[in-house]
Amino acid sequence: MSQFDKLLMNLMSLNKNMRFEEIRKILELYGYVMSGPSGGSSHKTFRKEGRNPITIPKHNPIKRIYIEKVRELVELELSFINDDKKEEDQNETSEPENS
């Protein structure tokens, strides 16, 4: 099992000991980009084009409510990936063969 699979397992099980850096890795692997204010705020916002941003305080461990929000985002991303794959499969089977 890869390190990413273990991170996802912890996320999906709502592991209460998840750290900010683990959440950051997961979101960045799904294409989210972290930004934060240049001032002293501990809150970081993750953005991805076409998706709602999510703001997470940089505390360890991460509170359960933020883990739940990230889990919802990952589930949404996985559903988009599955929908895209189904659409590709349908396009491949519906294309006429060249004679």
PDB file of N, CA and C in Angstrom, residues 11-93:
ATOM      1  N   LEU A  11      -7.918   9.633   5.983  1.00  0.00           N
ATOM      2  CA  LEU A  11      -8.911  10.663   5.714  1.00  0.00           C
ATOM      3  C   LEU A  11     -10.316  10.071   5.702  1.00  0.00           C
ATOM      4  N   MET A  12     -10.495   8.990   4.974  1.00  0.00           N
ATOM      5  CA  MET A  12     -11.826   8.394   4.846  1.00  0.00           C
ATOM      6  C   MET A  12     -12.345   7.852   6.173  1.00  0.00           C
ATOM      7  N   SER A  13     -11.435   7.442   7.049  1.00  0.00           N
ATOM      8  CA  SER A  13     -11.861   6.944   8.364  1.00  0.00           C
ATOM      9  C   SER A  13     -11.985   8.074   9.382  1.00  0.00           C
ATOM     10  N   LEU A  14     -11.786   9.317   8.910  1.00  0.00           N
ATOM     11  CA  LEU A  14     -11.865  10.506   9.770  1.00  0.00           C
ATOM     12  C   LEU A  14     -10.922  10.413  10.968  1.00  0.00           C
ATOM     13  N   ASN A  15      -9.704   9.985  10.696  1.00  0.00           N
ATOM     14  CA  ASN A  15      -8.682   9.860  11.731  1.00  0.00           C
ATOM     15  C   ASN A  15      -8.472  11.206  12.418  1.00  0.00           C
ATOM     16  N   LYS A  16      -8.653  11.234  13.731  1.00  0.00           N
ATOM     17  CA  LYS A  16      -8.573  12.492  14.471  1.00  0.00           C
ATOM     18  C   LYS A  16      -7.141  12.982  14.674  1.00  0.00           C
ATOM     19  N   ASN A  17      -6.154  12.206  14.263  1.00  0.00           N
ATOM     20  CA  ASN A  17      -4.761  12.610  14.434  1.00  0.00           C
ATOM     21  C   ASN A  17      -4.120  13.106  13.145  1.00  0.00           C
ATOM     22  N   MET A  18      -4.941  13.449  12.151  1.00  0.00           N
ATOM     23  CA  MET A  18      -4.373  13.933  10.887  1.00  0.00           C
ATOM     24  C   MET A  18      -3.721  15.288  11.108  1.00  0.00           C
ATOM     25  N   ARG A  19      -2.601  15.481  10.436  1.00  0.00           N
ATOM     26  CA  ARG A  19      -1.842  16.710  10.554  1.00  0.00           C
ATOM     27  C   ARG A  19      -2.080  17.577   9.318  1.00  0.00           C
ATOM     28  N   PHE A  20      -1.805  18.860   9.467  1.00  0.00           N
ATOM     29  CA  PHE A  20      -2.028  19.802   8.374  1.00  0.00           C
ATOM     30  C   PHE A  20      -1.261  19.391   7.118  1.00  0.00           C
ATOM     31  N   GLU A  21      -0.024  18.984   7.255  1.00  0.00           N
ATOM     32  CA  GLU A  21       0.788  18.614   6.088  1.00  0.00           C
ATOM     33  C   GLU A  21       0.203  17.414   5.337  1.00  0.00           C
ATOM     34  N   GLU A  22      -0.442  16.497   6.053  1.00  0.00           N
ATOM     35  CA  GLU A  22      -1.081  15.351   5.403  1.00  0.00           C
ATOM     36  C   GLU A  22      -2.282  15.813   4.565  1.00  0.00           C
ATOM     37  N   ILE A  23      -3.071  16.708   5.148  1.00  0.00           N
ATOM     38  CA  ILE A  23      -4.222  17.267   4.430  1.00  0.00           C
ATOM     39  C   ILE A  23      -3.734  18.044   3.210  1.00  0.00           C
ATOM     40  N   ARG A  24      -2.665  18.793   3.384  1.00  0.00           N
ATOM     41  CA  ARG A  24      -2.100  19.573   2.279  1.00  0.00           C
ATOM     42  C   ARG A  24      -1.669  18.657   1.126  1.00  0.00           C
ATOM     43  N   LYS A  25      -0.981  17.560   1.451  1.00  0.00           N
ATOM     44  CA  LYS A  25      -0.535  16.617   0.416  1.00  0.00           C
ATOM     45  C   LYS A  25      -1.714  16.057  -0.375  1.00  0.00           C
ATOM     46  N   ILE A  26      -2.757  15.675   0.335  1.00  0.00           N
ATOM     47  CA  ILE A  26      -3.933  15.102  -0.321  1.00  0.00           C
ATOM     48  C   ILE A  26      -4.557  16.113  -1.272  1.00  0.00           C
ATOM     49  N   LEU A  27      -4.785  17.329  -0.774  1.00  0.00           N
ATOM     50  CA  LEU A  27      -5.425  18.346  -1.618  1.00  0.00           C
ATOM     51  C   LEU A  27      -4.557  18.708  -2.819  1.00  0.00           C
ATOM     52  N   GLU A  28      -3.256  18.824  -2.617  1.00  0.00           N
ATOM     53  CA  GLU A  28      -2.369  19.170  -3.722  1.00  0.00           C
ATOM     54  C   GLU A  28      -2.313  18.057  -4.766  1.00  0.00           C
ATOM     55  N   LEU A  29      -2.408  16.805  -4.338  1.00  0.00           N
ATOM     56  CA  LEU A  29      -2.422  15.713  -5.300  1.00  0.00           C
ATOM     57  C   LEU A  29      -3.694  15.714  -6.150  1.00  0.00           C
ATOM     58  N   TYR A  30      -4.748  16.317  -5.640  1.00  0.00           N
ATOM     59  CA  TYR A  30      -5.987  16.446  -6.412  1.00  0.00           C
ATOM     60  C   TYR A  30      -6.055  17.773  -7.164  1.00  0.00           C
ATOM     61  N   GLY A  31      -4.953  18.507  -7.197  1.00  0.00           N
ATOM     62  CA  GLY A  31      -4.882  19.710  -8.014  1.00  0.00           C
ATOM     63  C   GLY A  31      -5.208  21.011  -7.318  1.00  0.00           C
ATOM     64  N   TYR A  32      -5.397  20.992  -6.020  1.00  0.00           N
ATOM     65  CA  TYR A  32      -5.661  22.220  -5.280  1.00  0.00           C
ATOM     66  C   TYR A  32      -4.340  22.933  -4.996  1.00  0.00           C
ATOM     67  N   VAL A  33      -4.392  24.269  -4.998  1.00  0.00           N
ATOM     68  CA  VAL A  33      -3.205  25.081  -4.752  1.00  0.00           C
ATOM     69  C   VAL A  33      -3.431  25.859  -3.464  1.00  0.00           C
ATOM     70  N   MET A  34      -2.431  25.807  -2.574  1.00  0.00           N
ATOM     71  CA  MET A  34      -2.556  26.477  -1.287  1.00  0.00           C
ATOM     72  C   MET A  34      -2.118  27.930  -1.401  1.00  0.00           C
ATOM     73  N   SER A  35      -2.897  28.794  -0.768  1.00  0.00           N
ATOM     74  CA  SER A  35      -2.506  30.200  -0.660  1.00  0.00           C
ATOM     75  C   SER A  35      -2.884  30.659   0.738  1.00  0.00           C
ATOM     76  N   GLY A  36      -2.208  31.673   1.173  1.00  0.00           N
ATOM     77  CA  GLY A  36      -2.504  32.206   2.491  1.00  0.00           C
ATOM     78  C   GLY A  36      -2.175  33.671   2.518  1.00  0.00           C
ATOM     79  N   PRO A  37      -2.712  34.373   3.480  1.00  0.00           N
ATOM     80  CA  PRO A  37      -2.413  35.796   3.574  1.00  0.00           C
ATOM     81  C   PRO A  37      -0.935  36.009   3.909  1.00  0.00           C
ATOM     82  N   SER A  38      -0.420  37.133   3.487  1.00  0.00           N
ATOM     83  CA  SER A  38       0.989  37.412   3.756  1.00  0.00           C
ATOM     84  C   SER A  38       1.207  37.799   5.219  1.00  0.00           C
ATOM     85  N   GLY A  39       0.130  38.097   5.924  1.00  0.00           N
ATOM     86  CA  GLY A  39       0.224  38.457   7.338  1.00  0.00           C
ATOM     87  C   GLY A  39       0.365  37.236   8.216  1.00  0.00           C
ATOM     88  N   GLY A  40       0.048  37.366   9.467  1.00  0.00           N
ATOM     89  CA  GLY A  40       0.278  36.317  10.439  1.00  0.00           C
ATOM     90  C   GLY A  40      -0.850  35.319  10.615  1.00  0.00           C
ATOM     91  N   SER A  41      -1.755  35.233   9.672  1.00  0.00           N
ATOM     92  CA  SER A  41      -2.883  34.317   9.822  1.00  0.00           C
ATOM     93  C   SER A  41      -2.433  32.862   9.708  1.00  0.00           C
ATOM     94  N   SER A  42      -3.053  32.017  10.493  1.00  0.00           N
ATOM     95  CA  SER A  42      -2.729  30.591  10.442  1.00  0.00           C
ATOM     96  C   SER A  42      -3.660  29.843   9.491  1.00  0.00           C
ATOM     97  N   HIS A  43      -4.573  30.538   8.849  1.00  0.00           N
ATOM     98  CA  HIS A  43      -5.521  29.896   7.939  1.00  0.00           C
ATOM     99  C   HIS A  43      -4.976  29.873   6.519  1.00  0.00           C
ATOM    100  N   LYS A  44      -5.074  28.713   5.893  1.00  0.00           N
ATOM    101  CA  LYS A  44      -4.618  28.538   4.516  1.00  0.00           C
ATOM    102  C   LYS A  44      -5.813  28.154   3.654  1.00  0.00           C
ATOM    103  N   THR A  45      -5.877  28.719   2.461  1.00  0.00           N
ATOM    104  CA  THR A  45      -6.974  28.438   1.547  1.00  0.00           C
ATOM    105  C   THR A  45      -6.451  27.628   0.372  1.00  0.00           C
ATOM    106  N   PHE A  46      -7.198  26.593   0.019  1.00  0.00           N
ATOM    107  CA  PHE A  46      -6.853  25.734  -1.108  1.00  0.00           C
ATOM    108  C   PHE A  46      -7.867  25.995  -2.210  1.00  0.00           C
ATOM    109  N   ARG A  47      -7.338  26.261  -3.417  1.00  0.00           N
ATOM    110  CA  ARG A  47      -8.207  26.588  -4.545  1.00  0.00           C
ATOM    111  C   ARG A  47      -7.913  25.670  -5.727  1.00  0.00           C
ATOM    112  N   LYS A  48      -8.976  25.423  -6.488  1.00  0.00           N
ATOM    113  CA  LYS A  48      -8.859  24.683  -7.745  1.00  0.00           C
ATOM    114  C   LYS A  48      -9.908  25.264  -8.680  1.00  0.00           C
ATOM    115  N   GLU A  49      -9.512  25.498  -9.913  1.00  0.00           N
ATOM    116  CA  GLU A  49     -10.427  26.098 -10.871  1.00  0.00           C
ATOM    117  C   GLU A  49     -11.680  25.240 -11.021  1.00  0.00           C
ATOM    118  N   GLY A  50     -12.830  25.897 -10.959  1.00  0.00           N
ATOM    119  CA  GLY A  50     -14.104  25.202 -11.110  1.00  0.00           C
ATOM    120  C   GLY A  50     -14.616  24.558  -9.833  1.00  0.00           C
ATOM    121  N   ARG A  51     -13.909  24.726  -8.735  1.00  0.00           N
ATOM    122  CA  ARG A  51     -14.321  24.142  -7.453  1.00  0.00           C
ATOM    123  C   ARG A  51     -14.377  25.240  -6.389  1.00  0.00           C
ATOM    124  N   ASN A  52     -15.159  24.998  -5.358  1.00  0.00           N
ATOM    125  CA  ASN A  52     -15.214  25.930  -4.242  1.00  0.00           C
ATOM    126  C   ASN A  52     -13.919  25.845  -3.441  1.00  0.00           C
ATOM    127  N   PRO A  53     -13.412  26.982  -2.973  1.00  0.00           N
ATOM    128  CA  PRO A  53     -12.204  26.946  -2.140  1.00  0.00           C
ATOM    129  C   PRO A  53     -12.525  26.386  -0.755  1.00  0.00           C
ATOM    130  N   ILE A  54     -11.498  25.882  -0.105  1.00  0.00           N
ATOM    131  CA  ILE A  54     -11.645  25.402   1.268  1.00  0.00           C
ATOM    132  C   ILE A  54     -10.539  26.033   2.104  1.00  0.00           C
ATOM    133  N   THR A  55     -10.905  26.569   3.263  1.00  0.00           N
ATOM    134  CA  THR A  55      -9.954  27.206   4.162  1.00  0.00           C
ATOM    135  C   THR A  55      -9.776  26.325   5.387  1.00  0.00           C
ATOM    136  N   ILE A  56      -8.510  26.082   5.722  1.00  0.00           N
ATOM    137  CA  ILE A  56      -8.187  25.194   6.837  1.00  0.00           C
ATOM    138  C   ILE A  56      -7.156  25.882   7.725  1.00  0.00           C
ATOM    139  N   PRO A  57      -7.391  25.901   9.038  1.00  0.00           N
ATOM    140  CA  PRO A  57      -6.375  26.473   9.927  1.00  0.00           C
ATOM    141  C   PRO A  57      -5.174  25.538  10.020  1.00  0.00           C
ATOM    142  N   LYS A  58      -3.998  26.122  10.061  1.00  0.00           N
ATOM    143  CA  LYS A  58      -2.776  25.325  10.110  1.00  0.00           C
ATOM    144  C   LYS A  58      -2.468  24.971  11.566  1.00  0.00           C
ATOM    145  N   HIS A  59      -3.245  24.033  12.088  1.00  0.00           N
ATOM    146  CA  HIS A  59      -3.066  23.536  13.455  1.00  0.00           C
ATOM    147  C   HIS A  59      -2.867  22.029  13.403  1.00  0.00           C
ATOM    148  N   ASN A  60      -2.218  21.497  14.392  1.00  0.00           N
ATOM    149  CA  ASN A  60      -2.039  20.043  14.482  1.00  0.00           C
ATOM    150  C   ASN A  60      -2.513  19.579  15.849  1.00  0.00           C
ATOM    151  N   PRO A  61      -3.342  18.560  15.903  1.00  0.00           N
ATOM    152  CA  PRO A  61      -3.997  17.892  14.775  1.00  0.00           C
ATOM    153  C   PRO A  61      -5.127  18.749  14.226  1.00  0.00           C
ATOM    154  N   ILE A  62      -5.575  18.399  13.032  1.00  0.00           N
ATOM    155  CA  ILE A  62      -6.673  19.110  12.371  1.00  0.00           C
ATOM    156  C   ILE A  62      -7.990  18.697  13.035  1.00  0.00           C
ATOM    157  N   LYS A  63      -8.868  19.665  13.255  1.00  0.00           N
ATOM    158  CA  LYS A  63     -10.165  19.355  13.846  1.00  0.00           C
ATOM    159  C   LYS A  63     -10.996  18.517  12.881  1.00  0.00           C
ATOM    160  N   ARG A  64     -11.840  17.699  13.465  1.00  0.00           N
ATOM    161  CA  ARG A  64     -12.646  16.745  12.701  1.00  0.00           C
ATOM    162  C   ARG A  64     -13.489  17.418  11.610  1.00  0.00           C
ATOM    163  N   ILE A  65     -14.040  18.591  11.891  1.00  0.00           N
ATOM    164  CA  ILE A  65     -14.902  19.260  10.909  1.00  0.00           C
ATOM    165  C   ILE A  65     -14.141  19.541   9.621  1.00  0.00           C
ATOM    166  N   TYR A  66     -12.854  19.879   9.718  1.00  0.00           N
ATOM    167  CA  TYR A  66     -12.056  20.158   8.524  1.00  0.00           C
ATOM    168  C   TYR A  66     -11.701  18.859   7.797  1.00  0.00           C
ATOM    169  N   ILE A  67     -11.480  17.807   8.556  1.00  0.00           N
ATOM    170  CA  ILE A  67     -11.215  16.500   7.940  1.00  0.00           C
ATOM    171  C   ILE A  67     -12.446  16.051   7.168  1.00  0.00           C
ATOM    172  N   GLU A  68     -13.628  16.274   7.732  1.00  0.00           N
ATOM    173  CA  GLU A  68     -14.876  15.913   7.043  1.00  0.00           C
ATOM    174  C   GLU A  68     -15.028  16.704   5.747  1.00  0.00           C
ATOM    175  N   LYS A  69     -14.704  18.000   5.786  1.00  0.00           N
ATOM    176  CA  LYS A  69     -14.815  18.829   4.584  1.00  0.00           C
ATOM    177  C   LYS A  69     -13.858  18.357   3.495  1.00  0.00           C
ATOM    178  N   VAL A  70     -12.638  18.016   3.882  1.00  0.00           N
ATOM    179  CA  VAL A  70     -11.663  17.532   2.898  1.00  0.00           C
ATOM    180  C   VAL A  70     -12.121  16.187   2.346  1.00  0.00           C
ATOM    181  N   ARG A  71     -12.666  15.337   3.193  1.00  0.00           N
ATOM    182  CA  ARG A  71     -13.166  14.044   2.724  1.00  0.00           C
ATOM    183  C   ARG A  71     -14.268  14.241   1.688  1.00  0.00           C
ATOM    184  N   GLU A  72     -15.180  15.188   1.933  1.00  0.00           N
ATOM    185  CA  GLU A  72     -16.230  15.493   0.961  1.00  0.00           C
ATOM    186  C   GLU A  72     -15.636  15.944  -0.371  1.00  0.00           C
ATOM    187  N   LEU A  73     -14.596  16.789  -0.319  1.00  0.00           N
ATOM    188  CA  LEU A  73     -13.938  17.239  -1.552  1.00  0.00           C
ATOM    189  C   LEU A  73     -13.310  16.076  -2.307  1.00  0.00           C
ATOM    190  N   VAL A  74     -12.639  15.191  -1.572  1.00  0.00           N
ATOM    191  CA  VAL A  74     -11.996  14.037  -2.215  1.00  0.00           C
ATOM    192  C   VAL A  74     -13.050  13.129  -2.837  1.00  0.00           C
ATOM    193  N   GLU A  75     -14.147  12.901  -2.141  1.00  0.00           N
ATOM    194  CA  GLU A  75     -15.219  12.069  -2.699  1.00  0.00           C
ATOM    195  C   GLU A  75     -15.784  12.708  -3.958  1.00  0.00           C
ATOM    196  N   LEU A  76     -15.921  14.032  -3.962  1.00  0.00           N
ATOM    197  CA  LEU A  76     -16.393  14.738  -5.144  1.00  0.00           C
ATOM    198  C   LEU A  76     -15.402  14.593  -6.295  1.00  0.00           C
ATOM    199  N   GLU A  77     -14.117  14.751  -6.001  1.00  0.00           N
ATOM    200  CA  GLU A  77     -13.081  14.592  -7.026  1.00  0.00           C
ATOM    201  C   GLU A  77     -13.107  13.170  -7.595  1.00  0.00           C
ATOM    202  N   LEU A  78     -13.255  12.185  -6.737  1.00  0.00           N
ATOM    203  CA  LEU A  78     -13.302  10.796  -7.201  1.00  0.00           C
ATOM    204  C   LEU A  78     -14.523  10.553  -8.084  1.00  0.00           C
ATOM    205  N   SER A  79     -15.645  11.181  -7.754  1.00  0.00           N
ATOM    206  CA  SER A  79     -16.834  11.003  -8.592  1.00  0.00           C
ATOM    207  C   SER A  79     -16.624  11.651  -9.952  1.00  0.00           C
ATOM    208  N   PHE A  80     -15.939  12.805 -10.004  1.00  0.00           N
ATOM    209  CA  PHE A  80     -15.633  13.443 -11.290  1.00  0.00           C
ATOM    210  C   PHE A  80     -14.702  12.565 -12.110  1.00  0.00           C
ATOM    211  N   ILE A  81     -13.711  11.970 -11.467  1.00  0.00           N
ATOM    212  CA  ILE A  81     -12.770  11.091 -12.174  1.00  0.00           C
ATOM    213  C   ILE A  81     -13.522   9.890 -12.738  1.00  0.00           C
ATOM    214  N   ASN A  82     -14.391   9.286 -11.928  1.00  0.00           N
ATOM    215  CA  ASN A  82     -15.170   8.128 -12.388  1.00  0.00           C
ATOM    216  C   ASN A  82     -16.105   8.500 -13.534  1.00  0.00           C
ATOM    217  N   ASP A  83     -16.736   9.684 -13.453  1.00  0.00           N
ATOM    218  CA  ASP A  83     -17.624  10.131 -14.529  1.00  0.00           C
ATOM    219  C   ASP A  83     -16.844  10.337 -15.827  1.00  0.00           C
ATOM    220  N   ASP A  84     -15.655  10.940 -15.717  1.00  0.00           N
ATOM    221  CA  ASP A  84     -14.818  11.155 -16.904  1.00  0.00           C
ATOM    222  C   ASP A  84     -14.406   9.828 -17.526  1.00  0.00           C
ATOM    223  N   LYS A  85     -14.069   8.857 -16.688  1.00  0.00           N
ATOM    224  CA  LYS A  85     -13.646   7.544 -17.188  1.00  0.00           C
ATOM    225  C   LYS A  85     -14.811   6.859 -17.908  1.00  0.00           C
ATOM    226  N   LYS A  86     -16.008   6.917 -17.315  1.00  0.00           N
ATOM    227  CA  LYS A  86     -17.187   6.320 -17.951  1.00  0.00           C
ATOM    228  C   LYS A  86     -17.451   6.972 -19.301  1.00  0.00           C
ATOM    229  N   GLU A  87     -17.322   8.294 -19.362  1.00  0.00           N
ATOM    230  CA  GLU A  87     -17.559   9.018 -20.605  1.00  0.00           C
ATOM    231  C   GLU A  87     -16.536   8.613 -21.667  1.00  0.00           C
ATOM    232  N   GLU A  88     -15.273   8.461 -21.269  1.00  0.00           N
ATOM    233  CA  GLU A  88     -14.240   8.011 -22.208  1.00  0.00           C
ATOM    234  C   GLU A  88     -14.556   6.610 -22.727  1.00  0.00           C
ATOM    235  N   ASP A  89     -14.955   5.719 -21.834  1.00  0.00           N
ATOM    236  CA  ASP A  89     -15.291   4.351 -22.230  1.00  0.00           C
ATOM    237  C   ASP A  89     -16.465   4.343 -23.213  1.00  0.00           C
ATOM    238  N   GLN A  90     -17.474   5.163 -22.971  1.00  0.00           N
ATOM    239  CA  GLN A  90     -18.615   5.229 -23.862  1.00  0.00           C
ATOM    240  C   GLN A  90     -18.220   5.787 -25.221  1.00  0.00           C
ATOM    241  N   ASN A  91     -17.342   6.784 -25.229  1.00  0.00           N
ATOM    242  CA  ASN A  91     -16.892   7.360 -26.492  1.00  0.00           C
ATOM    243  C   ASN A  91     -16.093   6.354 -27.308  1.00  0.00           C
ATOM    244  N   GLU A  92     -15.297   5.547 -26.632  1.00  0.00           N
ATOM    245  CA  GLU A  92     -14.494   4.539 -27.326  1.00  0.00           C
ATOM    246  C   GLU A  92     -15.379   3.468 -27.963  1.00  0.00           C
ATOM    247  N   THR A  93     -16.431   3.061 -27.279  1.00  0.00           N
ATOM    248  CA  THR A  93     -17.305   2.023 -27.808  1.00  0.00           C
ATOM    249  C   THR A  93     -18.272   2.538 -28.853  1.00  0.00           C
TER     250      THR A  93
END
